[in-house]
Short mmCIF file of N, CA and C and ligand atoms in Angstrom, two decimals:
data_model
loop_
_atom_site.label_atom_id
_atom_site.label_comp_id
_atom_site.label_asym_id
_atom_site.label_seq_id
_atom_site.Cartn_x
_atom_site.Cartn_y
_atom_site.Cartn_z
N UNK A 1 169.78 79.21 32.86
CA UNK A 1 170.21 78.14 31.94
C UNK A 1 170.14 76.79 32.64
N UNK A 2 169.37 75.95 31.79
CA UNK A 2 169.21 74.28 32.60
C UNK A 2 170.70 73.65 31.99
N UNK A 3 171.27 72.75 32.75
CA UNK A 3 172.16 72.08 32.66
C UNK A 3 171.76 70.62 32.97
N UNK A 4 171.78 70.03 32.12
CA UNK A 4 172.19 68.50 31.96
C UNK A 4 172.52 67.60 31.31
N UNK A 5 173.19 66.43 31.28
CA UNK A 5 174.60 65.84 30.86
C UNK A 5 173.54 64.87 29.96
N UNK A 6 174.08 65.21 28.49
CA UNK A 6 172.66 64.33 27.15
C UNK A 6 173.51 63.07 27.04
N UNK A 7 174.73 62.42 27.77
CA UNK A 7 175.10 61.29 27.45
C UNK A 7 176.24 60.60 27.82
N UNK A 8 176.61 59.59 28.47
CA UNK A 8 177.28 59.39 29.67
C UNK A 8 178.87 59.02 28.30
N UNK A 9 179.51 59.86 28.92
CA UNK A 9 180.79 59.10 27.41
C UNK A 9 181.38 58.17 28.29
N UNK A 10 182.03 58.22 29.62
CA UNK A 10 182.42 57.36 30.25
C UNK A 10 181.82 57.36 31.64
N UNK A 11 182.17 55.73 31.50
CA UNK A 11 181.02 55.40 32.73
C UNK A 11 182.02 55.67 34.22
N UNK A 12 182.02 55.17 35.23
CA UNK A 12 182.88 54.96 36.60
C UNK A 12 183.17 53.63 36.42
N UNK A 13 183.22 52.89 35.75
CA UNK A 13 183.39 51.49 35.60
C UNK A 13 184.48 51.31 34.69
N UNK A 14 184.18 51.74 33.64
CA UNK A 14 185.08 51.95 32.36
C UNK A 14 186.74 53.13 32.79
N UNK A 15 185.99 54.00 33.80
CA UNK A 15 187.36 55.04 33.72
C UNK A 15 187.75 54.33 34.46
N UNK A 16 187.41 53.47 35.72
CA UNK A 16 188.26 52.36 36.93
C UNK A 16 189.37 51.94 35.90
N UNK A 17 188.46 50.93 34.90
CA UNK A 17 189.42 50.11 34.32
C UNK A 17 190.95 50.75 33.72
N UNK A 18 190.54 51.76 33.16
CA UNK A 18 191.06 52.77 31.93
C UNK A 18 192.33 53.27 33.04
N UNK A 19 192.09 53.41 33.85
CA UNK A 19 192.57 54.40 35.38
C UNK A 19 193.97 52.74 35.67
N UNK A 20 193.44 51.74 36.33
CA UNK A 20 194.31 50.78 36.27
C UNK A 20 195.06 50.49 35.36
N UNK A 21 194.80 50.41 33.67
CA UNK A 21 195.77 50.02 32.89
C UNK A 21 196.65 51.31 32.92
N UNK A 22 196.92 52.47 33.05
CA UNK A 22 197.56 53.89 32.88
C UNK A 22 198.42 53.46 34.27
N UNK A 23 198.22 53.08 35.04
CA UNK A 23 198.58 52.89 36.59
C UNK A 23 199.75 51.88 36.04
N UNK A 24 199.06 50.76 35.66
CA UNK A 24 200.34 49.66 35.47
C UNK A 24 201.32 50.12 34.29
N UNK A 25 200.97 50.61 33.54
CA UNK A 25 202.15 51.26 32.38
C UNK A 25 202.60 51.87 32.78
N UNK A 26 202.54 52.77 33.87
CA UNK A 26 203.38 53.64 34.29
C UNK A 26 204.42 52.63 35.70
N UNK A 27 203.58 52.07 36.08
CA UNK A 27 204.73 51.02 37.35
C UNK A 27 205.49 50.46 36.53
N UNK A 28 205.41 49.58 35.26
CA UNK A 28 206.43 49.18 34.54
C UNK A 28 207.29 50.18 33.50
N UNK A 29 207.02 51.75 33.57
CA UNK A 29 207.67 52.05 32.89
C UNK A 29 208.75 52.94 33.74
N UNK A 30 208.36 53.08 35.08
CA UNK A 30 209.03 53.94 35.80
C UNK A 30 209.63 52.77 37.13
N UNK A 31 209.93 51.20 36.76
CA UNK A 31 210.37 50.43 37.83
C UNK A 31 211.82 50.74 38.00
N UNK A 32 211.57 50.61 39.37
CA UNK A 32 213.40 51.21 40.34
C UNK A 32 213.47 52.30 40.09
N UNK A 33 212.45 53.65 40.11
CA UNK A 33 212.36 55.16 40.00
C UNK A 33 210.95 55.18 41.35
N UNK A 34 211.47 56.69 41.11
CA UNK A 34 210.35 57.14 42.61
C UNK A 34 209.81 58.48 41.90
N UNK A 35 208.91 58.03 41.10
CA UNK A 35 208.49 59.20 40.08
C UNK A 35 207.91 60.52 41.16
N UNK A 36 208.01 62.06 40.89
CA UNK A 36 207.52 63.09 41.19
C UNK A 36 205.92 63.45 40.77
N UNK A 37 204.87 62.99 40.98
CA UNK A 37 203.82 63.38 40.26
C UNK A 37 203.14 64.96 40.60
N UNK A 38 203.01 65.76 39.33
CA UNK A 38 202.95 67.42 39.74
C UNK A 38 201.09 66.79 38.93
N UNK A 39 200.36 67.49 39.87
CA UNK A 39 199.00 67.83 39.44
C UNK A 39 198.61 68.90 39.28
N UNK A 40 198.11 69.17 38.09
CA UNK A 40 197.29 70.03 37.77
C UNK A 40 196.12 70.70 38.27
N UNK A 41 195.95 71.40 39.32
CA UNK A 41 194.48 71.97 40.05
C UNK A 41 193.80 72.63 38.97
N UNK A 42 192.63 72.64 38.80
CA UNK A 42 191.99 71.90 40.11
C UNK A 42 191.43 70.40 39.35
N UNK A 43 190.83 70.50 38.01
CA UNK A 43 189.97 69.52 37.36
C UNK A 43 191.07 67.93 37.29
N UNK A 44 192.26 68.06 37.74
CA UNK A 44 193.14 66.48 37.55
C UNK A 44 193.15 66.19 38.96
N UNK A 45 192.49 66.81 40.15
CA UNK A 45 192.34 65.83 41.58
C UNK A 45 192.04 64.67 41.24
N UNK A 46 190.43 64.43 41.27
CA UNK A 46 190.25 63.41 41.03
C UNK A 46 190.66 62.09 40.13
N UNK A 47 190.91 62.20 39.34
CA UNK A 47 191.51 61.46 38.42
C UNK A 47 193.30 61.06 39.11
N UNK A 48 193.75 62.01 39.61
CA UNK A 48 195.44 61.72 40.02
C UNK A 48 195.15 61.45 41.46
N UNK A 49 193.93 61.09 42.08
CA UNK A 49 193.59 60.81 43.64
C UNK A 49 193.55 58.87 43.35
N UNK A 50 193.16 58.70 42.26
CA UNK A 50 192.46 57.28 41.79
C UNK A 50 193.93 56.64 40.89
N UNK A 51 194.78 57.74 40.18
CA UNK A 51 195.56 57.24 39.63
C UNK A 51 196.64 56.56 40.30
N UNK A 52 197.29 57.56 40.99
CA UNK A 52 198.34 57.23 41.90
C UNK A 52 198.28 56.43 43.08
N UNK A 53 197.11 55.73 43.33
CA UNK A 53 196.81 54.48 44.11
C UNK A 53 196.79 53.10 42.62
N UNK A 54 197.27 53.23 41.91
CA UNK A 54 196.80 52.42 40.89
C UNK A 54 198.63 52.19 40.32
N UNK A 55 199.30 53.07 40.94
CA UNK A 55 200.93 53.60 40.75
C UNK A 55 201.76 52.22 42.00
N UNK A 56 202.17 51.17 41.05
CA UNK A 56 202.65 50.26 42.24
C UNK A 56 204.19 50.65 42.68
N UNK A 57 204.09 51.91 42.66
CA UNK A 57 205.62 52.60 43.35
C UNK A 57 205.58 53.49 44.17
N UNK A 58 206.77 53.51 44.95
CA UNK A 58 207.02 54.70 45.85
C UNK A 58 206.80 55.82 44.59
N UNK A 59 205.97 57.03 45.29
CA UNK A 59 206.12 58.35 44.30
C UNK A 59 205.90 59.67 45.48
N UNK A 60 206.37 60.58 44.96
CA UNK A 60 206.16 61.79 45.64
C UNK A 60 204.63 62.23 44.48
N UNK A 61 204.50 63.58 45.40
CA UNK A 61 203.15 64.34 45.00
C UNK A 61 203.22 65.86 45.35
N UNK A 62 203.16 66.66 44.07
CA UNK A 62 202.69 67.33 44.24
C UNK A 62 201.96 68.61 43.59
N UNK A 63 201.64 69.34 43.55
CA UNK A 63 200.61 70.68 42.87
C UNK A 63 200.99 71.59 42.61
N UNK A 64 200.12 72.06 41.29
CA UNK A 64 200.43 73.20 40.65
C UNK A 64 199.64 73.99 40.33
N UNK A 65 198.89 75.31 39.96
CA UNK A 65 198.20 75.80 39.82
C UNK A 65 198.03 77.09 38.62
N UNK A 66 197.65 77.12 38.02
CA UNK A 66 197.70 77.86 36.66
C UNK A 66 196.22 78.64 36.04
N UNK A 67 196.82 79.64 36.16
CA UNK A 67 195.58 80.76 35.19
C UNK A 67 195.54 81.07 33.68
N UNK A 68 194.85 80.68 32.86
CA UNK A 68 195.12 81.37 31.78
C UNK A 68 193.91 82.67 31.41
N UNK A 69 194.55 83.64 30.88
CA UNK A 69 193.59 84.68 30.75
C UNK A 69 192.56 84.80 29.00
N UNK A 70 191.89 85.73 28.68
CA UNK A 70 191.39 85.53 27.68
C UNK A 70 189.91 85.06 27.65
N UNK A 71 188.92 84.76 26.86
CA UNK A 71 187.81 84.50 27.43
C UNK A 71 187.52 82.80 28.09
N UNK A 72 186.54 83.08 28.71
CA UNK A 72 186.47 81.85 29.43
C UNK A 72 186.49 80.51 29.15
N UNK A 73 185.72 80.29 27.80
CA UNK A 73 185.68 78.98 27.29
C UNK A 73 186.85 78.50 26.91
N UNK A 74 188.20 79.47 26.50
CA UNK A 74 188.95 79.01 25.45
C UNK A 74 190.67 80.08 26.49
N UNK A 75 191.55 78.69 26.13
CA UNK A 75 192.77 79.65 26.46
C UNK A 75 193.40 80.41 25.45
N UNK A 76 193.96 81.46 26.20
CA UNK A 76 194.31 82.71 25.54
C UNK A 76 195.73 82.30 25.35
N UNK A 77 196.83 81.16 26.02
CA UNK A 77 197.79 81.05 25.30
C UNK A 77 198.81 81.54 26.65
N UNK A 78 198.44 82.65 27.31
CA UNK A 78 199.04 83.50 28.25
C UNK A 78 198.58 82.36 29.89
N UNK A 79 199.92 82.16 30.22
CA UNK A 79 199.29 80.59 31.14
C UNK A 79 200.19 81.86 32.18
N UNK A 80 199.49 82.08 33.68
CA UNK A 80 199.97 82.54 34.78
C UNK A 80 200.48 81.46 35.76
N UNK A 81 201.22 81.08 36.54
CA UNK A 81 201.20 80.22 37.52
C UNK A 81 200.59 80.60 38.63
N UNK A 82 199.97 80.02 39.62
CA UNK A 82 199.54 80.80 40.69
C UNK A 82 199.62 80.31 41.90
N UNK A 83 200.21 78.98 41.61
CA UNK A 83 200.45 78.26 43.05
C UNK A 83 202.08 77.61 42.30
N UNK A 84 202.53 77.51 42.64
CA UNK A 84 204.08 76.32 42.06
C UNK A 84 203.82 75.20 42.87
N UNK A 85 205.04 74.33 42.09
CA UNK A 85 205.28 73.30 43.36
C UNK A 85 205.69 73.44 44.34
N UNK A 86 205.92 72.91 45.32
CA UNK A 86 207.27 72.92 46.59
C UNK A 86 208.32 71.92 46.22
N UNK A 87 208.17 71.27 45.86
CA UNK A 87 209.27 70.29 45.38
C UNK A 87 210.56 71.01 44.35
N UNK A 88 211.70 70.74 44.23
CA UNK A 88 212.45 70.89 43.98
C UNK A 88 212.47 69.98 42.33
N UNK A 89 212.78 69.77 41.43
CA UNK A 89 212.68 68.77 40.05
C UNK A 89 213.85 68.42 39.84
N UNK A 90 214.64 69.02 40.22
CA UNK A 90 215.93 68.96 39.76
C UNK A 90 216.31 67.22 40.31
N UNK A 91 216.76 67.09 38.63
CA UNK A 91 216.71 65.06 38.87
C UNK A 91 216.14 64.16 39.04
N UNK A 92 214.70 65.08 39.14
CA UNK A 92 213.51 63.99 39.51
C UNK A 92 212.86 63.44 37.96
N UNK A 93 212.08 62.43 38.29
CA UNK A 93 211.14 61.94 37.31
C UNK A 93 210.14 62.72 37.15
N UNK A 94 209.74 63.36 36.48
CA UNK A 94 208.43 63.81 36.82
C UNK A 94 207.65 63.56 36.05
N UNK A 95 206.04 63.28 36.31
CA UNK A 95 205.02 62.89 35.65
C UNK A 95 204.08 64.06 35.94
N UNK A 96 203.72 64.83 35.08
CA UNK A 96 202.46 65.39 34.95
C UNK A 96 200.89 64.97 34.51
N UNK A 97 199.79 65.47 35.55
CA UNK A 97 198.85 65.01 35.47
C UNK A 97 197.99 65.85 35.29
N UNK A 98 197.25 66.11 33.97
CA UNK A 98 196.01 66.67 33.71
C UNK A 98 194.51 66.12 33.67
N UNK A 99 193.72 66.82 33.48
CA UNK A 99 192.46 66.11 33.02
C UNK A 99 191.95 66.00 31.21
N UNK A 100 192.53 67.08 31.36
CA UNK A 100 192.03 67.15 29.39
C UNK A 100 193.08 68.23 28.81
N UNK A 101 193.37 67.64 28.06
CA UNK A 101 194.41 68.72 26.99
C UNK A 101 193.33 69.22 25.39
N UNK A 102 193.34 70.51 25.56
CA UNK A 102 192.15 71.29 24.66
C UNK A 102 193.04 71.95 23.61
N UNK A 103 193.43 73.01 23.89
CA UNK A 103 193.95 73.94 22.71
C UNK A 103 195.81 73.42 22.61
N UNK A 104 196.03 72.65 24.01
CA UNK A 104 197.63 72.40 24.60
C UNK A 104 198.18 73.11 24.94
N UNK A 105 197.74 74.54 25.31
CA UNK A 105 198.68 75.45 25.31
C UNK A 105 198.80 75.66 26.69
N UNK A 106 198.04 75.31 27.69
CA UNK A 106 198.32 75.50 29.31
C UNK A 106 199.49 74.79 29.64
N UNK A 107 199.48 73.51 28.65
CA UNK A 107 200.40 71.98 28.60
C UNK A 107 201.57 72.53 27.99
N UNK A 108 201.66 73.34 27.02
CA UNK A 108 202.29 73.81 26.63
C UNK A 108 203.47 74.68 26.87
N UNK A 109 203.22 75.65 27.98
CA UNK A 109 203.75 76.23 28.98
C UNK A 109 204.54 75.61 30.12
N UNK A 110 203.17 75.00 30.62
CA UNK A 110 203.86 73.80 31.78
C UNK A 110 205.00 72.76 31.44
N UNK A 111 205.31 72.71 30.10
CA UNK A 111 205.87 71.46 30.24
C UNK A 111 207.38 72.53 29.52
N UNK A 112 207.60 73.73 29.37
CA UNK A 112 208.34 74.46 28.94
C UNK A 112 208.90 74.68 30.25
N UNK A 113 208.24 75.41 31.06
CA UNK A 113 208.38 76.06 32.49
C UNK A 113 209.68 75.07 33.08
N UNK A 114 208.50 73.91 33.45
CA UNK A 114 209.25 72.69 34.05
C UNK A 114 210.47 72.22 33.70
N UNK A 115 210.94 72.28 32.33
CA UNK A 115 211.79 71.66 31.55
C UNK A 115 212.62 72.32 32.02
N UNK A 116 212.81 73.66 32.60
CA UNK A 116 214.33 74.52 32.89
C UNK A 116 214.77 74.16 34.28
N UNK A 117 214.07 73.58 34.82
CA UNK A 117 214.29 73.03 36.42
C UNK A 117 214.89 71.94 36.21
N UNK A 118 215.20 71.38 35.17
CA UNK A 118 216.36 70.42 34.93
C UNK A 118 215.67 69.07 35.44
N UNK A 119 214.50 68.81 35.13
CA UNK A 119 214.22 66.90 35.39
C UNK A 119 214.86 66.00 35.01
N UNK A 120 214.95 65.02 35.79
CA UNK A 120 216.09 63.58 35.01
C UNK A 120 215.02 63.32 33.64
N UNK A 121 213.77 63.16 33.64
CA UNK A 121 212.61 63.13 32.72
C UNK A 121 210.89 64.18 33.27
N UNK A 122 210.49 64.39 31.83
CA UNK A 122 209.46 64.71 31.96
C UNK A 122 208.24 64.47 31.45
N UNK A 123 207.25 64.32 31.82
CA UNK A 123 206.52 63.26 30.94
C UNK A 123 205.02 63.56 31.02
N UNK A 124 204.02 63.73 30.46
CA UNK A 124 202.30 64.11 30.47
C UNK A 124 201.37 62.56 30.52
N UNK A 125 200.34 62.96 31.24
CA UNK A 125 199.97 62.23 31.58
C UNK A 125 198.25 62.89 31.61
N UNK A 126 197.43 62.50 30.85
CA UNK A 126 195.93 63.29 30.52
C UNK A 126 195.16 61.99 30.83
N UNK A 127 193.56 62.37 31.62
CA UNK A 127 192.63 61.34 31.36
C UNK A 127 191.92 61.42 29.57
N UNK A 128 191.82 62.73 29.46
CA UNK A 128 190.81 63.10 28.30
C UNK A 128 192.27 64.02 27.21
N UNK A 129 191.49 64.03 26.21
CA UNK A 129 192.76 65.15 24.96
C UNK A 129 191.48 65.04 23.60
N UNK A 130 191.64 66.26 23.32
CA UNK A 130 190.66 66.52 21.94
C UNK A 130 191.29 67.20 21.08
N UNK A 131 192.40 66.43 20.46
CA UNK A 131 192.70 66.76 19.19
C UNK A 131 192.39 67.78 18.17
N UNK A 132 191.30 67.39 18.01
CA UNK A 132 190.78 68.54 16.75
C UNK A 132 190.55 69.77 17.68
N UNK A 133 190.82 70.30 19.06
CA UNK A 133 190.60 71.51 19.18
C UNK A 133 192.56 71.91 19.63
N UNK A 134 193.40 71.18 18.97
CA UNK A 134 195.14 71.66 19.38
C UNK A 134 195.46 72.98 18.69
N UNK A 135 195.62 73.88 18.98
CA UNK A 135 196.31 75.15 18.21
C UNK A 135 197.57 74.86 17.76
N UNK A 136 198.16 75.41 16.65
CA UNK A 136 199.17 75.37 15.90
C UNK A 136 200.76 75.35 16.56
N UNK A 137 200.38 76.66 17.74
CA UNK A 137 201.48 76.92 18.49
C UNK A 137 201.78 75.71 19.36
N UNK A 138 200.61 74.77 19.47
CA UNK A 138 201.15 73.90 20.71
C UNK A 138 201.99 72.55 20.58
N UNK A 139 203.27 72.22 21.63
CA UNK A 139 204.11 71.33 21.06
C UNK A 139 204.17 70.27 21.79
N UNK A 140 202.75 70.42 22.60
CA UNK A 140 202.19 68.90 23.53
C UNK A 140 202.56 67.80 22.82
N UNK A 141 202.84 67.00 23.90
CA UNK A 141 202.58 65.17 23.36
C UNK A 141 202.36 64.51 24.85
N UNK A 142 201.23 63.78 24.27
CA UNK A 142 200.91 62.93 26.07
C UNK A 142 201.52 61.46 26.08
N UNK A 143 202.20 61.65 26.76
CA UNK A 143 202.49 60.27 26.67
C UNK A 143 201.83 59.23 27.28
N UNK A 144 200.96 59.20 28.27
CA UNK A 144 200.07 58.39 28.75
C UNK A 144 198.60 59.18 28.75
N UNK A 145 197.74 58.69 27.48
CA UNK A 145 196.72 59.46 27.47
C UNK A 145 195.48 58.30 28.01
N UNK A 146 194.03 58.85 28.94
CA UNK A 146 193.37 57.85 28.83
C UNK A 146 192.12 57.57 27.66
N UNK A 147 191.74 58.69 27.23
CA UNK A 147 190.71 58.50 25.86
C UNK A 147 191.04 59.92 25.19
N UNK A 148 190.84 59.93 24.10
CA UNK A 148 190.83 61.02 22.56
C UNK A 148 189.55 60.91 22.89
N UNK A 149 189.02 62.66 22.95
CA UNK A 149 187.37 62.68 22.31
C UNK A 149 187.22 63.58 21.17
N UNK A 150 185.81 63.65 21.20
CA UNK A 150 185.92 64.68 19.96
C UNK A 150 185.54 65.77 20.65
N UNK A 151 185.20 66.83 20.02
CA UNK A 151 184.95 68.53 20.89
C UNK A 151 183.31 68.57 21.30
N UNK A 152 183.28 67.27 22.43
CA UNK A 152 182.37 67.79 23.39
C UNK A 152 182.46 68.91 24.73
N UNK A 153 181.52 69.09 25.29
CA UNK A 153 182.00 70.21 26.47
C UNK A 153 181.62 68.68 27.23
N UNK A 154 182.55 68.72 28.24
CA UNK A 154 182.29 67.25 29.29
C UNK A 154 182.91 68.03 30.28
N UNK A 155 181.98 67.27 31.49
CA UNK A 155 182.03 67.36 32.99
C UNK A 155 182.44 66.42 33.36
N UNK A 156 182.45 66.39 34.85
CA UNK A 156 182.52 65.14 35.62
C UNK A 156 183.88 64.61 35.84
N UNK A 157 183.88 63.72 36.80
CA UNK A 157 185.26 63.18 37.06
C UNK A 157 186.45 64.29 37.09
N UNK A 158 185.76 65.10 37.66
CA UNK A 158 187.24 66.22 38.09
C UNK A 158 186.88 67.62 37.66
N UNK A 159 186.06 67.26 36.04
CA UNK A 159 186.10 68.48 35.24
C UNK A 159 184.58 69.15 34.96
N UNK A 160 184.29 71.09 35.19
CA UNK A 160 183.61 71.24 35.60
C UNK A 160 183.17 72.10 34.60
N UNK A 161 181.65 73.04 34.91
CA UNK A 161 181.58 73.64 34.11
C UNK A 161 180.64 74.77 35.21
N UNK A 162 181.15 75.94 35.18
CA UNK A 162 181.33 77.27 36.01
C UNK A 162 181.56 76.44 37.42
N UNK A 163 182.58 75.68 37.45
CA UNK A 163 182.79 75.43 39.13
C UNK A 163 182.11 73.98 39.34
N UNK A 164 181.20 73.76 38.83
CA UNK A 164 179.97 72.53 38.85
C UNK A 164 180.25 71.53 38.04
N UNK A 165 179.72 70.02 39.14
CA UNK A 165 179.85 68.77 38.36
C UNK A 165 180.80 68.02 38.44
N UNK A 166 182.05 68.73 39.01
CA UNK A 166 183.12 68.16 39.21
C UNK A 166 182.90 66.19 39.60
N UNK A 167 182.29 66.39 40.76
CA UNK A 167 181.83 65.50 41.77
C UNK A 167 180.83 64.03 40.98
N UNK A 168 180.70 64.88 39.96
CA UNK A 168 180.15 63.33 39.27
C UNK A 168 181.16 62.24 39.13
N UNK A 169 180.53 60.63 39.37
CA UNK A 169 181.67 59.53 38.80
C UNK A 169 181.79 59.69 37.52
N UNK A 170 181.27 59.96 36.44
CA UNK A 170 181.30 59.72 34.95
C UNK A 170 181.87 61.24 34.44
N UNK A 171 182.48 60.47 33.26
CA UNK A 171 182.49 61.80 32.58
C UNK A 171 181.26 61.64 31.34
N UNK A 172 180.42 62.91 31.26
CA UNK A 172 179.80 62.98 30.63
C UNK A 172 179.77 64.62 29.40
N UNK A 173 178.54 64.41 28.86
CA UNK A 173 178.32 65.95 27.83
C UNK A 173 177.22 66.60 28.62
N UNK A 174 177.83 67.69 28.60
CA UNK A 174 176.92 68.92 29.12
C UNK A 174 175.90 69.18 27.93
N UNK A 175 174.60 69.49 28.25
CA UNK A 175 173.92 70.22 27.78
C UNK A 175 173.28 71.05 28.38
N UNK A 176 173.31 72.30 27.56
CA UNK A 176 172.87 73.83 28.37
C UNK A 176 171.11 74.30 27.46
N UNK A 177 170.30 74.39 28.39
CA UNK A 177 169.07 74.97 27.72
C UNK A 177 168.33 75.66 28.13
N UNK A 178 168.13 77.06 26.94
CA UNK A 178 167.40 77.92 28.41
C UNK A 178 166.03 77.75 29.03
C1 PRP B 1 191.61 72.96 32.01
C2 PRP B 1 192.48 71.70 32.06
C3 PRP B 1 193.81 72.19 31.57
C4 PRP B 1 193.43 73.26 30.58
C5 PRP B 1 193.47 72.68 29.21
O1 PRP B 1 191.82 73.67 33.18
O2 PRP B 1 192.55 71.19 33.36
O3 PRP B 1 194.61 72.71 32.60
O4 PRP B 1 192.08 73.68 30.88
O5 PRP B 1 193.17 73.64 28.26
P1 PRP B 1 194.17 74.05 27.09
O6 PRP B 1 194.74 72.77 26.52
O7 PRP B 1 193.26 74.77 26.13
O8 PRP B 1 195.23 74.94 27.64
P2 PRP B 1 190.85 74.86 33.67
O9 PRP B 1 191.45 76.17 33.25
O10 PRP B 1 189.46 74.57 33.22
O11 PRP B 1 190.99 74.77 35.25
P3 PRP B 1 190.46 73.69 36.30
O12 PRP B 1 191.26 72.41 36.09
O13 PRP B 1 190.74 74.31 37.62
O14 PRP B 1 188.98 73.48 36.05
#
């Protein structure tokens, strides 16, 4: 199968910008706090590597890791953890950082999970979210989103497709041909 990207949706120029204004809404919304930022492995590195230099506050950092089972393209709803944090939440701010919220239901979990660890706040934080693919069950809300798309398959900037592409600056659309 040939793989290549039929159209650049965002450029490295445009997500810079997009990346700084999310940065400053969050310094003015979290001033005189030392927000907790939990990332999402693996596809929100990049994006929370660029964000949180863009964060004009003291913040902690750290990772989380999550399986969902079911077939590959699509979550099954059933979210495993597979790495936790080390951090403790209890009282903290915490900001979660994804790359794309799809069906919501990984988000969905995570932000359930988290919630019993008792945060002073908890809060989502997505570069990408595609709406028209949210399942019924899911009771996501992002509060700092950086673009709504529609139900392309996109790479790049963090997010991959079998492992690949990550490493691109742009996010773009995959196209697969045999
Ligand atoms: C992607 C993304 C979210 C999840 C969103 O992760 O980073 O965690 O899927 O999908 P949902 O809204 O349908 O639950 P993926 O499983 O591709 O892992 P990766 O970040 O390691 O590539």
């Amino acid at each position: 199968m040939k793989e290549t990207i039929s159209q650049v949706l965002f450029s490295a120029e445009q997500i810079h910008k997009r990346v700084e204004e999310l940065g400053a809404q969050i310094t003015q919304d979290y001033k005189g706090k030392e927000p907790l930022i939990v990332v999402v492995l693996k596809g929100s590195t990049i994006f929370a590597a660029d964000l949180i230099r863009a964060i004009g506050l003291p913040i902690r950092l750290d990772f989380i890791s999550t399986s969902s089972y079911g077939n590959s393209t699509e979550s099954s709803g059933v979210v495993k953890i597979l790495k936790d944090v080390e951090e403790s939440l209890e009282g903290k701010d915490v900001i979660i950082i994804e790359d794309i919220v799809d069906t919501g239901l990984t988000l969905t979990y995570l932000v359930r999970t988290l919630q019993l660890r008792n945060p002073a706040s908890l809060k989502v934080c997505s570069l990408l979210d595609k709406p028209s693919r949210r399942k019924p069950e899911s009771t996501v809300k992002v509060d700092y989103l950086g673009y709504s798309i529609d139900d392309h398959f996109v790479v790049g900037y963090g997010l991959d497709y079998a492992s690949r592409h990550r490493n691109l600056p742009y996010v773009g659309v995959l196209k697969l041909e045999q």
